[in-house]
PDB file of C-alpha atoms and ligand atoms in Angstrom:
ATOM      1  CA  MET E   1     133.916 116.054 224.724  1.00  0.00           C
ATOM      2  CA  GLN E   2     131.459 113.593 226.063  1.00  0.00           C
ATOM      3  CA  ILE E   3     130.272 114.984 229.047  1.00  0.00           C
ATOM      4  CA  ILE E   4     129.043 112.126 231.310  1.00  0.00           C
ATOM      5  CA  ILE E   5     126.770 112.986 234.653  1.00  0.00           C
ATOM      6  CA  PHE E   6     126.320 110.305 237.553  1.00  0.00           C
ATOM      7  CA  ASP E   7     124.335 110.222 240.645  1.00  0.00           C
ATOM      8  CA  ASP E   8     127.513 109.474 242.511  1.00  0.00           C
ATOM      9  CA  ALA E   9     131.192 108.489 242.770  1.00  0.00           C
ATOM     10  CA  GLN E  10     130.895 104.982 242.664  1.00  0.00           C
ATOM     11  CA  GLN E  11     128.998 104.954 239.339  1.00  0.00           C
ATOM     12  CA  VAL E  12     131.731 106.767 237.869  1.00  0.00           C
ATOM     13  CA  ALA E  13     133.810 104.644 239.218  1.00  0.00           C
ATOM     14  CA  SER E  14     131.536 101.287 237.504  1.00  0.00           C
ATOM     15  CA  ASN E  15     131.442 103.305 234.306  1.00  0.00           C
ATOM     16  CA  ALA E  16     135.272 104.075 234.052  1.00  0.00           C
ATOM     17  CA  ALA E  17     135.888 100.503 234.514  1.00  0.00           C
ATOM     18  CA  GLU E  18     133.044  99.223 232.136  1.00  0.00           C
ATOM     19  CA  TRP E  19     135.701 101.345 229.398  1.00  0.00           C
ATOM     20  CA  VAL E  20     138.661  99.537 230.603  1.00  0.00           C
ATOM     21  CA  ALA E  21     136.910  96.118 230.605  1.00  0.00           C
ATOM     22  CA  GLU E  22     135.533  96.246 226.720  1.00  0.00           C
ATOM     23  CA  LEU E  23     138.920  97.799 225.709  1.00  0.00           C
ATOM     24  CA  ILE E  24     141.311  94.684 227.199  1.00  0.00           C
ATOM     25  CA  ASN E  25     138.676  92.535 225.947  1.00  0.00           C
ATOM     26  CA  LYS E  26     138.527  93.653 222.282  1.00  0.00           C
ATOM     27  CA  LYS E  27     142.330  94.197 221.597  1.00  0.00           C
ATOM     28  CA  THR E  28     145.083  91.932 221.891  1.00  0.00           C
ATOM     29  CA  ASN E  29     147.861  93.537 223.272  1.00  0.00           C
ATOM     30  CA  PRO E  30     145.555  96.866 224.881  1.00  0.00           C
ATOM     31  CA  VAL E  31     148.115  99.522 226.168  1.00  0.00           C
ATOM     32  CA  LEU E  32     146.240 101.704 229.762  1.00  0.00           C
ATOM     33  CA  GLY E  33     147.376 104.745 230.742  1.00  0.00           C
ATOM     34  CA  LEU E  34     146.688 104.602 234.270  1.00  0.00           C
ATOM     35  CA  ALA E  35     146.454 107.601 237.273  1.00  0.00           C
ATOM     36  CA  THR E  36     147.203 107.714 241.104  1.00  0.00           C
ATOM     37  CA  GLY E  37     145.053 109.854 243.323  1.00  0.00           C
ATOM     38  CA  SER E  38     142.175 109.161 245.359  1.00  0.00           C
ATOM     39  CA  THR E  39     140.247 109.345 242.349  1.00  0.00           C
ATOM     40  CA  PRO E  40     140.359 106.481 240.414  1.00  0.00           C
ATOM     41  CA  ILE E  41     140.563 104.204 243.485  1.00  0.00           C
ATOM     42  CA  SER E  42     137.381 102.967 243.194  1.00  0.00           C
ATOM     43  CA  LEU E  43     138.290 101.989 239.642  1.00  0.00           C
ATOM     44  CA  TYR E  44     140.957  99.864 240.387  1.00  0.00           C
ATOM     45  CA  LYS E  45     139.014  98.275 242.957  1.00  0.00           C
ATOM     46  CA  GLN E  46     136.340  97.626 240.581  1.00  0.00           C
ATOM     47  CA  LEU E  47     139.313  95.852 237.918  1.00  0.00           C
ATOM     48  CA  VAL E  48     140.351  93.874 240.787  1.00  0.00           C
ATOM     49  CA  THR E  49     137.155  92.398 241.343  1.00  0.00           C
ATOM     50  CA  LYS E  50     136.129  91.997 237.824  1.00  0.00           C
ATOM     51  CA  TYR E  51     139.522  90.004 237.327  1.00  0.00           C
ATOM     52  CA  GLN E  52     139.113  87.733 240.489  1.00  0.00           C
ATOM     53  CA  THR E  53     135.415  87.119 239.046  1.00  0.00           C
ATOM     54  CA  GLY E  54     136.792  85.965 235.805  1.00  0.00           C
ATOM     55  CA  GLN E  55     135.677  88.892 233.554  1.00  0.00           C
ATOM     56  CA  LEU E  56     139.027  90.153 232.685  1.00  0.00           C
ATOM     57  CA  SER E  57     142.379  89.098 232.051  1.00  0.00           C
ATOM     58  CA  PHE E  58     145.512  91.585 232.061  1.00  0.00           C
ATOM     59  CA  LYS E  59     147.957  88.959 230.888  1.00  0.00           C
ATOM     60  CA  ASN E  60     148.145  90.674 227.630  1.00  0.00           C
ATOM     61  CA  THR E  61     147.757  94.528 228.617  1.00  0.00           C
ATOM     62  CA  SER E  62     150.706  97.066 229.187  1.00  0.00           C
ATOM     63  CA  CYS E  63     150.263 100.060 231.906  1.00  0.00           C
ATOM     64  CA  PHE E  64     151.786 103.561 231.289  1.00  0.00           C
ATOM     65  CA  ASN E  65     151.647 105.822 234.492  1.00  0.00           C
ATOM     66  CA  LEU E  66     151.020 109.375 233.927  1.00  0.00           C
ATOM     67  CA  ASP E  67     153.697 110.602 236.699  1.00  0.00           C
ATOM     68  CA  GLU E  68     155.851 110.017 239.704  1.00  0.00           C
ATOM     69  CA  TYR E  69     157.808 111.894 242.277  1.00  0.00           C
ATOM     70  CA  LEU E  70     161.177 112.608 242.320  1.00  0.00           C
ATOM     71  CA  GLY E  71     163.480 112.265 245.327  1.00  0.00           C
ATOM     72  CA  ILE E  72     161.934 109.262 246.794  1.00  0.00           C
ATOM     73  CA  ASP E  73     162.635 105.245 245.295  1.00  0.00           C
ATOM     74  CA  GLU E  74     159.606 103.234 244.512  1.00  0.00           C
ATOM     75  CA  GLY E  75     160.207 101.029 247.786  1.00  0.00           C
ATOM     76  CA  ASN E  76     158.879 104.564 249.444  1.00  0.00           C
ATOM     77  CA  PRO E  77     154.928 104.148 250.250  1.00  0.00           C
ATOM     78  CA  GLN E  78     154.187 107.706 249.020  1.00  0.00           C
ATOM     79  CA  SER E  79     155.867 106.418 245.193  1.00  0.00           C
ATOM     80  CA  TYR E  80     153.449 106.515 242.918  1.00  0.00           C
ATOM     81  CA  ARG E  81     155.035 102.662 242.049  1.00  0.00           C
ATOM     82  CA  HIS E  82     153.784 101.790 245.377  1.00  0.00           C
ATOM     83  CA  PHE E  83     150.278 103.065 245.291  1.00  0.00           C
ATOM     84  CA  MET E  84     150.126 101.091 241.569  1.00  0.00           C
ATOM     85  CA  ASN E  85     151.503  98.123 243.153  1.00  0.00           C
ATOM     86  CA  ASP E  86     148.974  98.342 246.342  1.00  0.00           C
ATOM     87  CA  ASN E  87     145.986  99.480 244.542  1.00  0.00           C
ATOM     88  CA  LEU E  88     146.069  97.369 241.198  1.00  0.00           C
ATOM     89  CA  PHE E  89     149.010  95.541 239.941  1.00  0.00           C
ATOM     90  CA  ASN E  90     149.341  92.882 243.062  1.00  0.00           C
ATOM     91  CA  HIS E  91     146.081  91.644 243.040  1.00  0.00           C
ATOM     92  CA  VAL E  92     145.946  91.048 239.096  1.00  0.00           C
ATOM     93  CA  ASP E  93     147.715  89.005 236.597  1.00  0.00           C
ATOM     94  CA  ILE E  94     149.380  91.735 234.936  1.00  0.00           C
ATOM     95  CA  ASP E  95     153.004  91.192 233.929  1.00  0.00           C
ATOM     96  CA  LYS E  96     155.031  93.574 236.253  1.00  0.00           C
ATOM     97  CA  GLY E  97     157.440  94.011 233.605  1.00  0.00           C
ATOM     98  CA  ASN E  98     155.096  95.393 231.566  1.00  0.00           C
ATOM     99  CA  THR E  99     153.859  98.583 233.524  1.00  0.00           C
ATOM    100  CA  PHE E 100     155.866 101.338 233.277  1.00  0.00           C
ATOM    101  CA  LEU E 101     156.289 105.237 235.491  1.00  0.00           C
ATOM    102  CA  PRO E 102     158.089 107.821 234.342  1.00  0.00           C
ATOM    103  CA  THR E 103     160.794 107.607 236.960  1.00  0.00           C
ATOM    104  CA  CYS E 104     164.254 109.361 237.194  1.00  0.00           C
ATOM    105  CA  ALA E 105     166.673 108.177 239.727  1.00  0.00           C
ATOM    106  CA  GLN E 106     169.431 110.144 241.746  1.00  0.00           C
ATOM    107  CA  GLY E 107     171.746 110.833 238.867  1.00  0.00           C
ATOM    108  CA  GLN E 108     170.058 109.996 236.127  1.00  0.00           C
ATOM    109  CA  ASN E 109     169.338 112.655 233.117  1.00  0.00           C
ATOM    110  CA  PRO E 110     165.902 113.503 233.305  1.00  0.00           C
ATOM    111  CA  ARG E 111     165.705 114.907 229.751  1.00  0.00           C
ATOM    112  CA  GLU E 112     167.216 111.467 228.887  1.00  0.00           C
ATOM    113  CA  GLN E 113     164.797 109.668 230.941  1.00  0.00           C
ATOM    114  CA  GLY E 114     161.819 111.784 229.593  1.00  0.00           C
ATOM    115  CA  LEU E 115     162.715 110.927 225.857  1.00  0.00           C
ATOM    116  CA  ALA E 116     163.243 106.969 227.115  1.00  0.00           C
ATOM    117  CA  TYR E 117     159.836 107.245 227.938  1.00  0.00           C
ATOM    118  CA  GLU E 118     158.067 108.810 225.164  1.00  0.00           C
ATOM    119  CA  GLU E 119     160.200 106.557 223.095  1.00  0.00           C
ATOM    120  CA  LYS E 120     158.492 103.583 225.510  1.00  0.00           C
ATOM    121  CA  ILE E 121     155.051 104.531 224.510  1.00  0.00           C
ATOM    122  CA  LYS E 122     155.487 104.802 221.193  1.00  0.00           C
ATOM    123  CA  TYR E 123     157.342 101.426 220.999  1.00  0.00           C
ATOM    124  CA  SER E 124     154.410  99.470 222.675  1.00  0.00           C
ATOM    125  CA  GLY E 125     152.004 101.187 219.895  1.00  0.00           C
ATOM    126  CA  GLY E 126     150.715 103.941 221.792  1.00  0.00           C
ATOM    127  CA  ILE E 127     148.467 104.248 224.838  1.00  0.00           C
ATOM    128  CA  ASP E 128     144.631 103.035 223.858  1.00  0.00           C
ATOM    129  CA  LEU E 129     142.731 104.539 226.732  1.00  0.00           C
ATOM    130  CA  GLN E 130     144.093 107.393 229.152  1.00  0.00           C
ATOM    131  CA  ILE E 131     142.781 107.389 232.702  1.00  0.00           C
ATOM    132  CA  LEU E 132     143.043 111.141 234.226  1.00  0.00           C
ATOM    133  CA  GLY E 133     142.080 112.785 237.232  1.00  0.00           C
ATOM    134  CA  ILE E 134     142.265 116.459 237.468  1.00  0.00           C
ATOM    135  CA  GLY E 135     143.494 118.853 240.008  1.00  0.00           C
ATOM    136  CA  ALA E 136     141.768 121.560 241.948  1.00  0.00           C
ATOM    137  CA  ASN E 137     143.602 123.779 240.111  1.00  0.00           C
ATOM    138  CA  GLY E 138     143.175 122.163 236.771  1.00  0.00           C
ATOM    139  CA  HIS E 139     146.252 120.419 236.132  1.00  0.00           C
ATOM    140  CA  ILE E 140     146.447 116.504 234.500  1.00  0.00           C
ATOM    141  CA  GLY E 141     148.974 114.335 235.530  1.00  0.00           C
ATOM    142  CA  PHE E 142     151.485 116.749 237.318  1.00  0.00           C
ATOM    143  CA  ASN E 143     150.829 119.371 234.536  1.00  0.00           C
ATOM    144  CA  GLU E 144     150.595 122.188 236.570  1.00  0.00           C
ATOM    145  CA  PRO E 145     148.946 125.813 235.279  1.00  0.00           C
ATOM    146  CA  THR E 146     151.345 127.574 232.857  1.00  0.00           C
ATOM    147  CA  SER E 147     152.401 124.068 231.436  1.00  0.00           C
ATOM    148  CA  SER E 148     152.864 123.724 227.595  1.00  0.00           C
ATOM    149  CA  LEU E 149     149.474 122.276 226.097  1.00  0.00           C
ATOM    150  CA  ALA E 150     152.295 120.613 223.726  1.00  0.00           C
ATOM    151  CA  SER E 151     154.345 119.477 226.392  1.00  0.00           C
ATOM    152  CA  ARG E 152     156.255 115.862 226.658  1.00  0.00           C
ATOM    153  CA  THR E 153     157.871 113.634 229.636  1.00  0.00           C
ATOM    154  CA  ARG E 154     159.734 115.474 231.434  1.00  0.00           C
ATOM    155  CA  ILE E 155     160.228 117.357 235.598  1.00  0.00           C
ATOM    156  CA  LYS E 156     157.524 119.551 236.438  1.00  0.00           C
ATOM    157  CA  THR E 157     157.781 121.956 239.632  1.00  0.00           C
ATOM    158  CA  LEU E 158     154.433 121.656 241.724  1.00  0.00           C
ATOM    159  CA  THR E 159     152.683 124.457 242.617  1.00  0.00           C
ATOM    160  CA  GLN E 160     152.088 125.694 246.259  1.00  0.00           C
ATOM    161  CA  GLN E 161     148.026 124.545 245.837  1.00  0.00           C
ATOM    162  CA  THR E 162     149.234 121.056 244.410  1.00  0.00           C
ATOM    163  CA  LEU E 163     151.858 120.796 247.183  1.00  0.00           C
ATOM    164  CA  SER E 164     149.260 121.679 250.225  1.00  0.00           C
ATOM    165  CA  ASP E 165     146.291 119.961 248.089  1.00  0.00           C
ATOM    166  CA  ASN E 166     148.525 116.635 248.600  1.00  0.00           C
ATOM    167  CA  SER E 167     149.899 117.056 251.779  1.00  0.00           C
ATOM    168  CA  ARG E 168     147.022 115.319 253.528  1.00  0.00           C
ATOM    169  CA  LEU E 169     148.784 111.925 251.846  1.00  0.00           C
ATOM    170  CA  PHE E 170     151.524 112.660 253.952  1.00  0.00           C
ATOM    171  CA  ASP E 171     152.664 112.960 257.728  1.00  0.00           C
ATOM    172  CA  LYS E 172     153.616 116.021 259.542  1.00  0.00           C
ATOM    173  CA  ASP E 173     156.979 115.038 259.393  1.00  0.00           C
ATOM    174  CA  GLU E 174     157.336 113.149 256.196  1.00  0.00           C
ATOM    175  CA  PHE E 175     158.976 114.518 252.925  1.00  0.00           C
ATOM    176  CA  GLN E 176     156.799 115.615 250.407  1.00  0.00           C
ATOM    177  CA  PRO E 177     158.387 115.777 247.493  1.00  0.00           C
ATOM    178  CA  THR E 178     158.174 119.181 245.369  1.00  0.00           C
ATOM    179  CA  LEU E 179     159.439 117.915 241.891  1.00  0.00           C
ATOM    180  CA  ALA E 180     157.626 114.890 239.672  1.00  0.00           C
ATOM    181  CA  MET E 181     158.336 113.031 236.176  1.00  0.00           C
ATOM    182  CA  THR E 182     154.958 113.938 234.233  1.00  0.00           C
ATOM    183  CA  MET E 183     153.757 112.701 230.602  1.00  0.00           C
ATOM    184  CA  GLY E 184     153.195 116.033 229.167  1.00  0.00           C
ATOM    185  CA  ILE E 185     150.334 117.580 227.970  1.00  0.00           C
ATOM    186  CA  GLY E 186     151.043 116.905 224.129  1.00  0.00           C
ATOM    187  CA  THR E 187     151.841 113.187 225.102  1.00  0.00           C
ATOM    188  CA  ILE E 188     148.027 112.844 226.969  1.00  0.00           C
ATOM    189  CA  LEU E 189     146.545 113.911 224.087  1.00  0.00           C
ATOM    190  CA  ASP E 190     148.227 111.457 221.717  1.00  0.00           C
ATOM    191  CA  ALA E 191     146.273 108.732 223.320  1.00  0.00           C
ATOM    192  CA  ARG E 192     143.455 107.240 221.213  1.00  0.00           C
ATOM    193  CA  TYR E 193     140.730 107.613 223.774  1.00  0.00           C
ATOM    194  CA  VAL E 194     141.302 109.865 227.199  1.00  0.00           C
ATOM    195  CA  LEU E 195     138.746 108.791 230.176  1.00  0.00           C
ATOM    196  CA  LEU E 196     138.572 111.981 232.677  1.00  0.00           C
ATOM    197  CA  MET E 197     136.908 111.166 236.270  1.00  0.00           C
ATOM    198  CA  ALA E 198     136.093 113.772 238.609  1.00  0.00           C
ATOM    199  CA  THR E 199     134.128 113.374 241.648  1.00  0.00           C
ATOM    200  CA  GLY E 200     133.400 116.199 244.652  1.00  0.00           C
ATOM    201  CA  LYS E 201     132.492 119.808 244.854  1.00  0.00           C
ATOM    202  CA  SER E 202     136.468 120.479 244.894  1.00  0.00           C
ATOM    203  CA  LYS E 203     136.583 119.686 241.656  1.00  0.00           C
ATOM    204  CA  ALA E 204     133.892 121.659 240.225  1.00  0.00           C
ATOM    205  CA  LYS E 205     135.369 124.707 239.318  1.00  0.00           C
ATOM    206  CA  ALA E 206     138.553 122.850 237.554  1.00  0.00           C
ATOM    207  CA  VAL E 207     135.760 121.095 235.471  1.00  0.00           C
ATOM    208  CA  GLN E 208     133.780 123.903 234.727  1.00  0.00           C
ATOM    209  CA  ASP E 209     137.262 125.711 233.386  1.00  0.00           C
ATOM    210  CA  MET E 210     137.997 122.747 231.683  1.00  0.00           C
ATOM    211  CA  VAL E 211     134.456 121.867 229.763  1.00  0.00           C
ATOM    212  CA  THR E 212     133.407 125.581 229.323  1.00  0.00           C
ATOM    213  CA  GLY E 213     136.827 127.944 229.667  1.00  0.00           C
ATOM    214  CA  PRO E 214     139.105 128.623 227.114  1.00  0.00           C
ATOM    215  CA  LEU E 215     141.865 126.839 225.736  1.00  0.00           C
ATOM    216  CA  SER E 216     144.205 127.833 228.289  1.00  0.00           C
ATOM    217  CA  SER E 217     147.782 126.872 230.108  1.00  0.00           C
ATOM    218  CA  MET E 218     146.216 128.242 232.910  1.00  0.00           C
ATOM    219  CA  CYS E 219     143.869 125.052 233.324  1.00  0.00           C
ATOM    220  CA  PRO E 220     145.942 122.197 231.836  1.00  0.00           C
ATOM    221  CA  ALA E 221     142.878 119.991 231.460  1.00  0.00           C
ATOM    222  CA  SER E 222     141.287 122.449 228.766  1.00  0.00           C
ATOM    223  CA  ALA E 223     143.367 120.571 226.409  1.00  0.00           C
ATOM    224  CA  LEU E 224     141.616 117.847 225.965  1.00  0.00           C
ATOM    225  CA  GLN E 225     139.015 120.381 224.200  1.00  0.00           C
ATOM    226  CA  MET E 226     141.263 119.312 221.084  1.00  0.00           C
ATOM    227  CA  HIS E 227     141.101 115.950 221.569  1.00  0.00           C
ATOM    228  CA  GLU E 228     138.631 113.770 219.490  1.00  0.00           C
ATOM    229  CA  ASN E 229     138.005 111.172 221.936  1.00  0.00           C
ATOM    230  CA  ALA E 230     137.286 112.932 225.356  1.00  0.00           C
ATOM    231  CA  ILE E 231     135.504 111.298 227.660  1.00  0.00           C
ATOM    232  CA  ILE E 232     134.494 113.336 230.897  1.00  0.00           C
ATOM    233  CA  LEU E 233     132.897 110.947 233.756  1.00  0.00           C
ATOM    234  CA  LEU E 234     131.533 113.378 236.440  1.00  0.00           C
ATOM    235  CA  ASP E 235     129.414 113.132 239.826  1.00  0.00           C
ATOM    236  CA  LYS E 236     126.646 115.697 240.821  1.00  0.00           C
ATOM    237  CA  ALA E 237     129.074 117.684 242.700  1.00  0.00           C
ATOM    238  CA  ALA E 238     131.919 117.820 240.126  1.00  0.00           C
ATOM    239  CA  ALA E 239     129.282 118.378 237.647  1.00  0.00           C
ATOM    240  CA  SER E 240     127.554 121.017 239.478  1.00  0.00           C
ATOM    241  CA  GLN E 241     129.132 124.611 237.860  1.00  0.00           C
ATOM    242  CA  LEU E 242     128.108 123.226 234.356  1.00  0.00           C
ATOM    243  CA  GLU E 243     125.292 125.287 233.132  1.00  0.00           C
ATOM    244  CA  ASP E 244     124.029 122.998 230.111  1.00  0.00           C
ATOM    245  CA  GLN E 245     123.541 119.974 232.291  1.00  0.00           C
ATOM    246  CA  ASN E 246     120.056 118.846 230.319  1.00  0.00           C
ATOM    247  CA  TYR E 247     122.306 119.239 226.941  1.00  0.00           C
ATOM    248  CA  TYR E 248     124.695 116.712 227.963  1.00  0.00           C
ATOM    249  CA  GLN E 249     122.236 114.139 229.450  1.00  0.00           C
ATOM    250  CA  TRP E 250     120.184 114.295 226.328  1.00  0.00           C
ATOM    251  CA  ALA E 251     123.274 113.786 224.351  1.00  0.00           C
ATOM    252  CA  ASN E 252     124.237 110.924 226.183  1.00  0.00           C
ATOM    253  CA  VAL E 253     120.282 109.602 225.619  1.00  0.00           C
ATOM    254  CA  GLN E 254     120.907 110.256 221.683  1.00  0.00           C
ATOM    255  CA  ASN E 255     124.422 108.396 221.776  1.00  0.00           C
ATOM    256  CA  LEU E 256     123.101 105.476 223.843  1.00  0.00           C
ATOM    257  CA  LYS E 257     120.343 105.048 220.886  1.00  0.00           C
ATOM    258  CA  ILE E 258     123.097 104.809 218.148  1.00  0.00           C
ATOM    259  CA  ASN E 259     125.031 102.478 220.087  1.00  0.00           C
ATOM    260  CA  GLN E 260     121.987 100.105 220.702  1.00  0.00           C
ATOM    261  CA  GLU E 261     121.289 100.880 217.061  1.00  0.00           C
ATOM    262  CA  PHE E 262     124.798 100.241 215.234  1.00  0.00           C
ATOM    263  CA  GLY E 263     126.579  98.712 218.248  1.00  0.00           C
ATOM    264  CA  LEU E 264     129.313  99.901 220.453  1.00  0.00           C
ATOM    265  CA  TYR E 265     132.245 101.734 218.319  1.00  0.00           C
ATOM    266  CA  HIS E 266     135.430 102.717 219.860  1.00  0.00           C
ATOM    267  CA  ASN E 267     138.196 102.916 217.719  1.00  0.00           C
ATOM    268  CA  TYR E 268     141.059 101.412 219.569  1.00  0.00           C
TER     269      TYR E 268
HETATM  270  C1  GLP K   1     147.147 114.651 241.816  1.00  0.00           C
HETATM  271  C2  GLP K   1     147.792 113.592 240.548  1.00  0.00           C
HETATM  272  C3  GLP K   1     146.840 113.772 239.433  1.00  0.00           C
HETATM  273  C4  GLP K   1     145.793 113.525 240.046  1.00  0.00           C
HETATM  274  C5  GLP K   1     145.131 114.470 240.994  1.00  0.00           C
HETATM  275  C6  GLP K   1     143.990 114.347 241.645  1.00  0.00           C
HETATM  276  O1  GLP K   1     148.510 115.422 242.146  1.00  0.00           O
HETATM  277  N1  GLP K   1     149.210 114.028 240.075  1.00  0.00           N
HETATM  278  O2  GLP K   1     147.310 112.818 238.647  1.00  0.00           O
HETATM  279  O3  GLP K   1     144.351 113.360 238.770  1.00  0.00           O
HETATM  280  O4  GLP K   1     146.305 115.097 242.031  1.00  0.00           O
HETATM  281  O5  GLP K   1     143.782 113.991 242.871  1.00  0.00           O
HETATM  282  P1  GLP K   1     142.946 113.189 243.366  1.00  0.00           P
HETATM  283  O6  GLP K   1     141.960 112.137 242.812  1.00  0.00           O
HETATM  284  O7  GLP K   1     143.113 112.788 244.628  1.00  0.00           O
HETATM  285  O8  GLP K   1     141.994 114.419 243.887  1.00  0.00           O
END
């Protein structure tokens, strides 16, 4: 894991945007994995600005989102399709036909839908860079604690903690889905690079468990310890429970030196 600690959330978003821009500008047909939640919103804002200022084109990019709620359709403002259109896709030159979420409409077989999503990712050539947030309980996507570390795209039942963390986004009388389709942890681990963004004190414990805790299904994000290219972007508050912060800062100085001498090397 490469742990990079920034002063604030804005710097986390700027650095994440640099990673995305580097991939898109380097690869002919880049495949991005995308996340929802409040954390990546500022990343998407920066990507829109890069597009508007001519620094970035999404014309040849395909996107696969981590998860989607069950029981609401894509026209519903609470759907993750709506979130992605609103925060990114409607504002850049991406072909919406190349943007995918793991949906399962009423009457569709979730097992077949999950398999089809896995196939679609494979057929695209696989995800180059997967953006991730983290839940306060350590979930990635909607892989709640006790999810198999080898899981693939499927239905998950959301935990009480996740439901209550996300209830702030729903009106009092609004239907809040309790089920979702989500890429599995195995699906996420297949991405060539994973870039996890975490900001704010409420994420500090989950970040500590992810980075220094045991590899455990009780903290799904700890599976990233097994990933060859996991980059963890944190603000100071999210990093506050990590003991070895000086080491991470020092290691990054060394990485920068190597990059300066030999050039940036990302094996997409
Ligand atoms: C949601 C999403 C996750 C997201 C997490 C944190 O439930 N399914 O992909 O990373 O919760 O969200 P936030 O960034 O709003 O804290």
